Phi, psi and omega in degrees: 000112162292177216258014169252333157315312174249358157257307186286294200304354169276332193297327173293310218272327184274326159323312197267349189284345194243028186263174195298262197321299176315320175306293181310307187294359166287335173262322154326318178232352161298304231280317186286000192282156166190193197044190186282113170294123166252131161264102169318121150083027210292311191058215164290044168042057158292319165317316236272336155287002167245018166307167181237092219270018157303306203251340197278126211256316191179143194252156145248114110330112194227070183264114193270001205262119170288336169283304175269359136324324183265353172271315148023296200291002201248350166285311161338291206306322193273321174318125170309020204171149194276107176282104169238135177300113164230128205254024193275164168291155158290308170312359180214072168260180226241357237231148183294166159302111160101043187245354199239149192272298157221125147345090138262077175283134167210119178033083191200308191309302177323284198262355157277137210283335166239087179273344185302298182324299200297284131028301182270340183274329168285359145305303202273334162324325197284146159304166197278012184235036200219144189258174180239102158299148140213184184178079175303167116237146197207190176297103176302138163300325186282106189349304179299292170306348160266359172287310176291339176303315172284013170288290184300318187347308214266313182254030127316292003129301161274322167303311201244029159074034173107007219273089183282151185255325206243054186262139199277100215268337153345301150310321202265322154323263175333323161333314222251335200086043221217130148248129165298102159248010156200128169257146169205133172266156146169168175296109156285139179327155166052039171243163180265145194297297217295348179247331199261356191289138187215139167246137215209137150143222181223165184219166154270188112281076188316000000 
């Protein structure tokens, strides 16, 4: 890991994860997670104020990145509810089969480099009654933006730490063993087209 890997890119990266239209798509779907929570991709624990901390019993956290574990812990700390940190890969996470209530990804699905993998090991965490919220960004339907997405794509990507614009996160859910049971699109505001296509909503495990 260089020293723009642990130091400047979690500071980019949280900058840019916390702005006003993203912050809003986050309260679309943190607030429905409950029972015991895996959070995919936790970073600097931006979600953990839109929890609903009435239905959430105890969190995992599962962030491998040591720069944003350490902006992370000072946020921990104030949660309304029992937090633990895990700095394992989703594939080599700590946690049994069938133990987690619910599954949350939010704009994590970009970078992590084997997200189908990652997916399927929180499928198998998950309870058989328990759903996986997320809220991407991804691949646009619309031809022209998605031409510039794979354009840009390549030097994204080193800026934004592994960060793909144009991954079909719908696909990669299913990929996974996901039946998707509510989807909701859209453009976010004040955003470049090539950045802002956003997907949102919850799946099973059939």
């Amino acid at each position: 890991m260089n020293l723009y890997e642990r130091f400047l890119l979690p500071a980019f990266v949280t900058s840019a994860c916390s702005c006003s239209p993203i912050d809003k798509q986050r309260q679309k779907i943190v607030p429905a997670a409950e029972g015991v929570v895996l959070e995919l991709g936790f970073g600097a624990g931006l979600n953990l104020p839109h929890y609903d901390a009435a239905k959430v019993r105890k969190l995992y956290a599962l962030e491998p990145s040591p720069g944003m574990v350490k902006r992370a812990r000072d946020r921990v700390k104030s949660a309304p509810f029992d937090v633990e940190i895990l700095t394992e890969t989703a594939e080599n996470m700590p946690l049994g089969p069938q133990s987690v209530d619910t599954v949350l990804v939010t704009y994590s699905l970009c970078t992590i480099p084997g997200a189908v993998g990652a997916l399927e090991s929180a499928r198998r965490a998950l309870k058989p009654s328990g759903r996986l919220l997320f809220c991407e960004h991804g691949l646009s339907p619309d031809q022209g933006v998605e031409r510039w997405q794979k354009r840009i794509e390549p030097i994204w990507k080193v800026i934004g730490g592994g960060c793909h614009l144009s991954r079909d996160i719908p696909a990669l859910i299913a990929a996974a063993g996901f039946r998707i049971e509510q989807l909701d699109t859209m453009y976010l505001p004040k955003s470049p087209k090539w950045a802002g296509y956003n997907f949102w909503g919850s799946a099973r495990a059939p």
